[in-house]
PDB file of C-alpha atoms and ligand atoms in Angstrom:
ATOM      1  CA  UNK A  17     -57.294 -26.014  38.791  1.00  0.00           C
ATOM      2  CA  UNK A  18     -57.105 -28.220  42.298  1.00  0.00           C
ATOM      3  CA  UNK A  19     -54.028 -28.316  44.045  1.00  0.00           C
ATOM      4  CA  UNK A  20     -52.832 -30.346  46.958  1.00  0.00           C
ATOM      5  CA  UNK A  21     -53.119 -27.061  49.159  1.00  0.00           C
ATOM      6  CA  UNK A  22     -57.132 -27.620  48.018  1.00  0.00           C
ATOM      7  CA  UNK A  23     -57.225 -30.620  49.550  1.00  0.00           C
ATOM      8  CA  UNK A  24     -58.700 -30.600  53.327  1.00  0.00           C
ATOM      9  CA  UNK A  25     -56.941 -32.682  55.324  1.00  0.00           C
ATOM     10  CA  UNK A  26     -57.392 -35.413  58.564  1.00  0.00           C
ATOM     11  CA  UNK A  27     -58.377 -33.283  61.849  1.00  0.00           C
ATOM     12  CA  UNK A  28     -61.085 -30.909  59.847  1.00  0.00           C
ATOM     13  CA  UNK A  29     -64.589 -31.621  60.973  1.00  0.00           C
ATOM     14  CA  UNK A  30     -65.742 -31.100  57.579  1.00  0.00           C
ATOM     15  CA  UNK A  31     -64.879 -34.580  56.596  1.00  0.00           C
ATOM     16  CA  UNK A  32     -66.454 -36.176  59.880  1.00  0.00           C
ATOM     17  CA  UNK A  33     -69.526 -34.264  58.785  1.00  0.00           C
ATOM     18  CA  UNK A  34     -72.847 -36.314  56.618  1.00  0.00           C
ATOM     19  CA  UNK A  35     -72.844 -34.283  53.339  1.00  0.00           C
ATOM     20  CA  UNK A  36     -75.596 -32.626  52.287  1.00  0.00           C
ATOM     21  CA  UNK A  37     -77.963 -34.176  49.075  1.00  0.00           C
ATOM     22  CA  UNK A  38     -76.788 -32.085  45.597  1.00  0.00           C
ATOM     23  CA  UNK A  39     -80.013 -30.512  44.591  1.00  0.00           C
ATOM     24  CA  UNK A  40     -81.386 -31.778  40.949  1.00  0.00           C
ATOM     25  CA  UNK A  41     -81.155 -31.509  38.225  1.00  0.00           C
ATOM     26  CA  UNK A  42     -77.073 -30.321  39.356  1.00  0.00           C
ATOM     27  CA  UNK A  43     -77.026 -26.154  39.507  1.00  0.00           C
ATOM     28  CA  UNK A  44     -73.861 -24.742  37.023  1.00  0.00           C
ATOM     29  CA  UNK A  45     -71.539 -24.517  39.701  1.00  0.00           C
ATOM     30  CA  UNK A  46     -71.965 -27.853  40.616  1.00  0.00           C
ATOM     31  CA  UNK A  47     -71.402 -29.273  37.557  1.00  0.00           C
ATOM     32  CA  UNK A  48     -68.173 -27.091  37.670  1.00  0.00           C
ATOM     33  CA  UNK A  49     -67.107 -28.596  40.786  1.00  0.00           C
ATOM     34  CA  UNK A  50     -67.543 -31.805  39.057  1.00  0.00           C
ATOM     35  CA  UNK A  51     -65.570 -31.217  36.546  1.00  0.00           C
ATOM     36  CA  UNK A  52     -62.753 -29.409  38.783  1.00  0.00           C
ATOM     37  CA  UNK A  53     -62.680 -32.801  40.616  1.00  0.00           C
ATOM     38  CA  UNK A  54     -62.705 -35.533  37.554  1.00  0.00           C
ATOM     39  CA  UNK A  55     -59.924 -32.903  36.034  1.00  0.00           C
ATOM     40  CA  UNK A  56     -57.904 -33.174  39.327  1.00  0.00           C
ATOM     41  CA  UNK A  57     -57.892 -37.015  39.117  1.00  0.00           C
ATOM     42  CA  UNK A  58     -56.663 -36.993  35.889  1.00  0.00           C
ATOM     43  CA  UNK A  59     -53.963 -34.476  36.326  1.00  0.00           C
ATOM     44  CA  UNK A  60     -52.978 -36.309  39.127  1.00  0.00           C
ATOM     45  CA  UNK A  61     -52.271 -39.556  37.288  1.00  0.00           C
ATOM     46  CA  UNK A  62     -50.138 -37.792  34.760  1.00  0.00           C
ATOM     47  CA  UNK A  63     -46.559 -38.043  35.800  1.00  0.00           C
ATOM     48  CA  UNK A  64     -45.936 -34.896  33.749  1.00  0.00           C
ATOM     49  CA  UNK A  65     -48.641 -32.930  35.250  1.00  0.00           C
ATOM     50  CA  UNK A  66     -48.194 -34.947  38.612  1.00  0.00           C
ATOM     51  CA  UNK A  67     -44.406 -33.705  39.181  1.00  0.00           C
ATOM     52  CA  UNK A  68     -44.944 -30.342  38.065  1.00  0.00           C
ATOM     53  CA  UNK A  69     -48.002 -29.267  40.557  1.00  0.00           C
ATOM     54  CA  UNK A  70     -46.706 -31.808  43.092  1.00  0.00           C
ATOM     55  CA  UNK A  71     -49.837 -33.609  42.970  1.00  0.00           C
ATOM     56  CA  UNK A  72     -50.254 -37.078  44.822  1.00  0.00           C
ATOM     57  CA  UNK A  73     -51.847 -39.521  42.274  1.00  0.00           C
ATOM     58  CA  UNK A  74     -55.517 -40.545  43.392  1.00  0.00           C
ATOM     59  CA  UNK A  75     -58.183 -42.806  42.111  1.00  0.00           C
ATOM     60  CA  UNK A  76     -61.318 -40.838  43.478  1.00  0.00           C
ATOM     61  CA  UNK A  77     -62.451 -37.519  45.421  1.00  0.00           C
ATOM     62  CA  UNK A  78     -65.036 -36.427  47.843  1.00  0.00           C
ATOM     63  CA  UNK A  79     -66.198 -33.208  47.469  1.00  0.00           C
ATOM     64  CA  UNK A  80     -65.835 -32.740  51.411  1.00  0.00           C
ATOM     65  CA  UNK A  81     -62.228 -33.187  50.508  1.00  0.00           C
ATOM     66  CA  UNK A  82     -62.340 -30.194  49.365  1.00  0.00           C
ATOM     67  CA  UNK A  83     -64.510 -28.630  51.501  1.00  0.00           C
ATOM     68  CA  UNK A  84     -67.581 -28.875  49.620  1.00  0.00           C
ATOM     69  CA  UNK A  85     -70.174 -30.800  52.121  1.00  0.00           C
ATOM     70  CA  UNK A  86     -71.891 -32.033  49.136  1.00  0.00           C
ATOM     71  CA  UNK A  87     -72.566 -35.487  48.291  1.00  0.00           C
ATOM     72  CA  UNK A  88     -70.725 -35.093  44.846  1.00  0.00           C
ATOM     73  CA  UNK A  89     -67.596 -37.901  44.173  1.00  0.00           C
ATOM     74  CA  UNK A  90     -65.744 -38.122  41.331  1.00  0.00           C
ATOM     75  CA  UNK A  91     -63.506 -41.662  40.238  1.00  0.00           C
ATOM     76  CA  UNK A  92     -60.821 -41.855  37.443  1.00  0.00           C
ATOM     77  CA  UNK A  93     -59.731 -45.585  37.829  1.00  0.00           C
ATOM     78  CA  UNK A  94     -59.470 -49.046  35.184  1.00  0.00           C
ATOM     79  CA  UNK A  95     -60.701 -52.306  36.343  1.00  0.00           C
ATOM     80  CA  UNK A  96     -58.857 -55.740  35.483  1.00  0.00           C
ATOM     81  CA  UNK A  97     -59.790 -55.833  31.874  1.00  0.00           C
ATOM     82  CA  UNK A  98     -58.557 -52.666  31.723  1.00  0.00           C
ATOM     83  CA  UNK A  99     -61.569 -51.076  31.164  1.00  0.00           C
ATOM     84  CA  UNK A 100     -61.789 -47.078  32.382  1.00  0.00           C
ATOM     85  CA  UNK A 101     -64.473 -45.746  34.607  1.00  0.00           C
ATOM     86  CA  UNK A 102     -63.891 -42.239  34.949  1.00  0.00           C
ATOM     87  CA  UNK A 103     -67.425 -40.540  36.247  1.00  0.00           C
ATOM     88  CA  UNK A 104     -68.595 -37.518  38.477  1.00  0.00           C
ATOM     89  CA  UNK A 105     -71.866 -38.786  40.509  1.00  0.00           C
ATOM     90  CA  UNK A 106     -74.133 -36.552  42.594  1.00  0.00           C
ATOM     91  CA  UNK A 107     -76.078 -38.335  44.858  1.00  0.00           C
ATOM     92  CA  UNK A 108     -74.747 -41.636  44.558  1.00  0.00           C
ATOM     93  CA  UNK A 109     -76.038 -44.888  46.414  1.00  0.00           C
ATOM     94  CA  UNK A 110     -74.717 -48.057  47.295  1.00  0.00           C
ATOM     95  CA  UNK A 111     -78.555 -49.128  46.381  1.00  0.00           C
ATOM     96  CA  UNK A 112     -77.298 -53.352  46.590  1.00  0.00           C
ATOM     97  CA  UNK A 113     -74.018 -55.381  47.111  1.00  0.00           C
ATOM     98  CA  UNK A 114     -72.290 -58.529  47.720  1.00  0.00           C
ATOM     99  CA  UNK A 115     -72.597 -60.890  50.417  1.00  0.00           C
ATOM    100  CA  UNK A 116     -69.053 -61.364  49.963  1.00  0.00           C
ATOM    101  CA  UNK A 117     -66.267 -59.195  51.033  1.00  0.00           C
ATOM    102  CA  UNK A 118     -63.080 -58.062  49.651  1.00  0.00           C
ATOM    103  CA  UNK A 119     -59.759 -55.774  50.389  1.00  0.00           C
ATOM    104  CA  UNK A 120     -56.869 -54.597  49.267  1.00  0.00           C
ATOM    105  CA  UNK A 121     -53.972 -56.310  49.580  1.00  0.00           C
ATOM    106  CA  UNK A 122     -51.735 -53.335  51.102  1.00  0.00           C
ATOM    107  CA  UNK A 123     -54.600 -51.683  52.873  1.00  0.00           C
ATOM    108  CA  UNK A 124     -55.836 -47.984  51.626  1.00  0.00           C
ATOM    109  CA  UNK A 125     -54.623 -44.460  51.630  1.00  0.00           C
ATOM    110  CA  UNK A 126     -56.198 -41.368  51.162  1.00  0.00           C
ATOM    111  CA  UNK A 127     -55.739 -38.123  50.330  1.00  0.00           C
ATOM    112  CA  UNK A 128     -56.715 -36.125  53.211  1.00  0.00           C
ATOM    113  CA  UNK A 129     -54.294 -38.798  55.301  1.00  0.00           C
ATOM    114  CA  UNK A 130     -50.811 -37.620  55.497  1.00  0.00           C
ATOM    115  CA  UNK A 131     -49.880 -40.968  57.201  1.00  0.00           C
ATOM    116  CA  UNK A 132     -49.867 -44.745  56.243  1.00  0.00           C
ATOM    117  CA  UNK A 133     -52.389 -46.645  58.311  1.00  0.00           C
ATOM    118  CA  UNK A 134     -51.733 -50.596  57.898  1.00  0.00           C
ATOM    119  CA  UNK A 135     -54.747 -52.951  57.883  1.00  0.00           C
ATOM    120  CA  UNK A 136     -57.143 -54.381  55.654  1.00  0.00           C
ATOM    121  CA  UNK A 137     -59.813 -52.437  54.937  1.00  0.00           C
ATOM    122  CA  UNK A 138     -63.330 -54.542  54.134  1.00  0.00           C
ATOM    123  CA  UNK A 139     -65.090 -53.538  51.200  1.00  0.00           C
ATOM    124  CA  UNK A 140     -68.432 -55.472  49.446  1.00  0.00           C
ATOM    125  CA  UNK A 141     -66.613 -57.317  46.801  1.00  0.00           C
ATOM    126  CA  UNK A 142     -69.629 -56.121  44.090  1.00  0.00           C
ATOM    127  CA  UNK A 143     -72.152 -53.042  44.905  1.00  0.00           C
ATOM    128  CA  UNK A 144     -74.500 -51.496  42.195  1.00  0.00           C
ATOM    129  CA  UNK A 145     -74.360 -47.958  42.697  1.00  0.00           C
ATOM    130  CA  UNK A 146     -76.969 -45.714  41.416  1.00  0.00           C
ATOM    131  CA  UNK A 147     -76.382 -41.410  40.860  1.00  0.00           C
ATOM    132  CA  UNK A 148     -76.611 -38.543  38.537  1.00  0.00           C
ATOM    133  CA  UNK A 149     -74.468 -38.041  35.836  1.00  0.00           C
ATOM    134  CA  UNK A 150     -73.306 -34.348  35.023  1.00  0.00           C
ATOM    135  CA  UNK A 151     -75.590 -33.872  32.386  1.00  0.00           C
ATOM    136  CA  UNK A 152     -78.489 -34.510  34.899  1.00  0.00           C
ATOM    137  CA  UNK A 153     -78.689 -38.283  33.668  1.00  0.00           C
ATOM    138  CA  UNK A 154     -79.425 -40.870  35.435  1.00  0.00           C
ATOM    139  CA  UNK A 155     -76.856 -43.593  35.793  1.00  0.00           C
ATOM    140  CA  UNK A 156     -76.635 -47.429  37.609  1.00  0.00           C
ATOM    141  CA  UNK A 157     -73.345 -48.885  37.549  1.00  0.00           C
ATOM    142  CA  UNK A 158     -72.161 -52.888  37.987  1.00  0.00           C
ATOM    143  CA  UNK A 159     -68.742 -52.505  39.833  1.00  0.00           C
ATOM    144  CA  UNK A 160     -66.368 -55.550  41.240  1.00  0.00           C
ATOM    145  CA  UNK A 161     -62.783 -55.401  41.689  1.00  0.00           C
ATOM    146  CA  UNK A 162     -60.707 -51.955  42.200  1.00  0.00           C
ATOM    147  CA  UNK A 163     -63.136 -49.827  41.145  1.00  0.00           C
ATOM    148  CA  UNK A 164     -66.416 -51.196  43.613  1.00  0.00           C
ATOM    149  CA  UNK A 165     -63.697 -50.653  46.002  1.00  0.00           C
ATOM    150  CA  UNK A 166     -63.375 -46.937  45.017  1.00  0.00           C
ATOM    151  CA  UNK A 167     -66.607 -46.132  44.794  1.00  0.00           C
ATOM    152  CA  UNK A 168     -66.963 -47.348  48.386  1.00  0.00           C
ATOM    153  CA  UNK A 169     -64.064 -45.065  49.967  1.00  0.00           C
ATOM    154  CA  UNK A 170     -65.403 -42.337  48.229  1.00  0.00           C
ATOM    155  CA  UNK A 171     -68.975 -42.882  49.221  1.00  0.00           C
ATOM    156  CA  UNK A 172     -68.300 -43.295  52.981  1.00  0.00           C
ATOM    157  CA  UNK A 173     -66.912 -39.733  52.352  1.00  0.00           C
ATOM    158  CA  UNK A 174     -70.208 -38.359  52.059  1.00  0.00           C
ATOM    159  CA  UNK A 175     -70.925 -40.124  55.452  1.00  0.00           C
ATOM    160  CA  UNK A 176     -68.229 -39.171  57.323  1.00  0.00           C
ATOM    161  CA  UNK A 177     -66.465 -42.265  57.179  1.00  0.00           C
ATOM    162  CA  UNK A 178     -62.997 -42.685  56.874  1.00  0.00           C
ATOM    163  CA  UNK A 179     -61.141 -45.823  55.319  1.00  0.00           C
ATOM    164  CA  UNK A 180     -59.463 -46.584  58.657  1.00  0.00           C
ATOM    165  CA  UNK A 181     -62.566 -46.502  61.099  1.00  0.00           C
ATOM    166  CA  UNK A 182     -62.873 -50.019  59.237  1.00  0.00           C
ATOM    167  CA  UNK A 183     -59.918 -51.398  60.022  1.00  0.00           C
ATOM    168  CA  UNK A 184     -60.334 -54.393  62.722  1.00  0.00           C
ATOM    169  CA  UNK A 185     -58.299 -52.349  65.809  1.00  0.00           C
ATOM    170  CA  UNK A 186     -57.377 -55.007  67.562  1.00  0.00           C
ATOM    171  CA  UNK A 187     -56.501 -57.378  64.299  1.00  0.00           C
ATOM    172  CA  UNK A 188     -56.000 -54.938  61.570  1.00  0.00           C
ATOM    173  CA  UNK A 189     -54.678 -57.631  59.434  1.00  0.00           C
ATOM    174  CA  UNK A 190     -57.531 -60.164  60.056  1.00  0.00           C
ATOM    175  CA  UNK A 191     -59.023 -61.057  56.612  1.00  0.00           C
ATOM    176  CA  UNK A 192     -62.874 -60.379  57.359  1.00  0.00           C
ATOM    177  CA  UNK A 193     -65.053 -63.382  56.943  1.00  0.00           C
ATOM    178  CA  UNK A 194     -66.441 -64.236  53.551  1.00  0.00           C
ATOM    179  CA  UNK A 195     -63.765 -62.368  52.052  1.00  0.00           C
ATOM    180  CA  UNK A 196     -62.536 -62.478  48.701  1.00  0.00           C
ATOM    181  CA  UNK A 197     -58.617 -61.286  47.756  1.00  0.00           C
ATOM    182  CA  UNK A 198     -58.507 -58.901  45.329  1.00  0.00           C
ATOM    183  CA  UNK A 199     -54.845 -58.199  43.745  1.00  0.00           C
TER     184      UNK A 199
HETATM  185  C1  SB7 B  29     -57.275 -46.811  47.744  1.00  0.00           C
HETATM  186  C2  SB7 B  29     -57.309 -45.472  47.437  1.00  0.00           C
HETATM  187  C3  SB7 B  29     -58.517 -44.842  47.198  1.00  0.00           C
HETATM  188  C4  SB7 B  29     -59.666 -45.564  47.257  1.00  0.00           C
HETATM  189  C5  SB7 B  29     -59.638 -46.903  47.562  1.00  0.00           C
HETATM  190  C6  SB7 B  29     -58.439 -47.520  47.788  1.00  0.00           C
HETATM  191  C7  SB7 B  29     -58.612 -43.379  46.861  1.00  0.00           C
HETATM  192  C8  SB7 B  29     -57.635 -42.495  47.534  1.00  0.00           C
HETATM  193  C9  SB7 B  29     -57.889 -41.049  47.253  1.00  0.00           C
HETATM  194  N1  SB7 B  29     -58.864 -40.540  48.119  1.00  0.00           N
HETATM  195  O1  SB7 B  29     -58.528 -40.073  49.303  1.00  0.00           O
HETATM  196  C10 SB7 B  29     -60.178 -40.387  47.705  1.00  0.00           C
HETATM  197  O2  SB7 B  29     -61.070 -40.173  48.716  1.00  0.00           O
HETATM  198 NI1   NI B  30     -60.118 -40.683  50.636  1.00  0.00          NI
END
């Protein structure tokens, strides 16, 4: 199973790096990362599970977080209605979104950042987000709210991207134009 000591962390190029497309339909070991990653999410939101292996509790992964420069994420996370989206996608793509922007209240974390970095962090308040499942399916997704917001962070994983290069520098608590609260 993933560990925290799997996790790569802030400073290693590997996560400033564009990951590389997952070839189709997904090759066995792929799948198996998948499933390594969804499993970790879980785990990690189980305060049994959580205390024991010391695990910090997380809503998504990159696959470059664990240095896998593959553009594989995986999200374990329940929207307002309490409704749970908990996927693996290879290959997925931001393919429309929003006009209209959106945040979180207290600003993002990650787990490759050892370090809270204040500042509201602009996300498209809806994106429709298209990828392979692990069976090799085809899947579009609808997403507002906490998990569009997910999907995002992990997704700008796969580019390089970290949540803080979109903080405003010199206002990191300006809300962005457009913008839309999300609690
Ligand atoms: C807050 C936390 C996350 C996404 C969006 C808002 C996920 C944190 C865990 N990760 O580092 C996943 O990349
Ligand atoms: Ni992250």
């Amino acid at each position: 199973m993933l560990t925290m000591k799997d996790i790569i962390r802030e400073g290693d190029p590997i996560l400033r790096q564009v990951a590389k497309e997952v070839s189709l339909p997904p090759r066995q070991e792929d799948v198996e990362t998948a499933k390594k990653m969804l499993e970790f999410l879980i785990h990690s939101q189980n305060p049994e599970m959580a205390q024991k292996y010391h695990l910090r509790p997380g809503v998504g992964l990159a696959a470059p977080q664990i240095g896998i420069s593959k553009r594989l994420i995986a999200v374990h996370v329940t929207d307002d209605n309490g409704k749970l989206y908990s996927v693996a996608l290879f290959n997925p793509k931001i393919v429309s979104h929003s006009v209209q922007v959106t945040y979180l209240e207290g600003g993002e974390g990650c787990l490759s950042v050892d370090r809270p970095v204040p500042g509201l962090v602009p996300r498209y308040a809806k994106i429709t987000v298209r990828g392979i499942d692990h069976k090799g399916e085809k899947v579009e997704l609808k997403l507002k709210g906490m998990p569009a917001i997910v999907f995002q962070h992990e997704i700008d994983h796969l580019d390089g991207i970290m949540f803080y290069d979109r903080i405003n520098k010199e206002k990191p608590f300006e809300p962005p134009a457009q913008m839309a609260l999300y609690r």
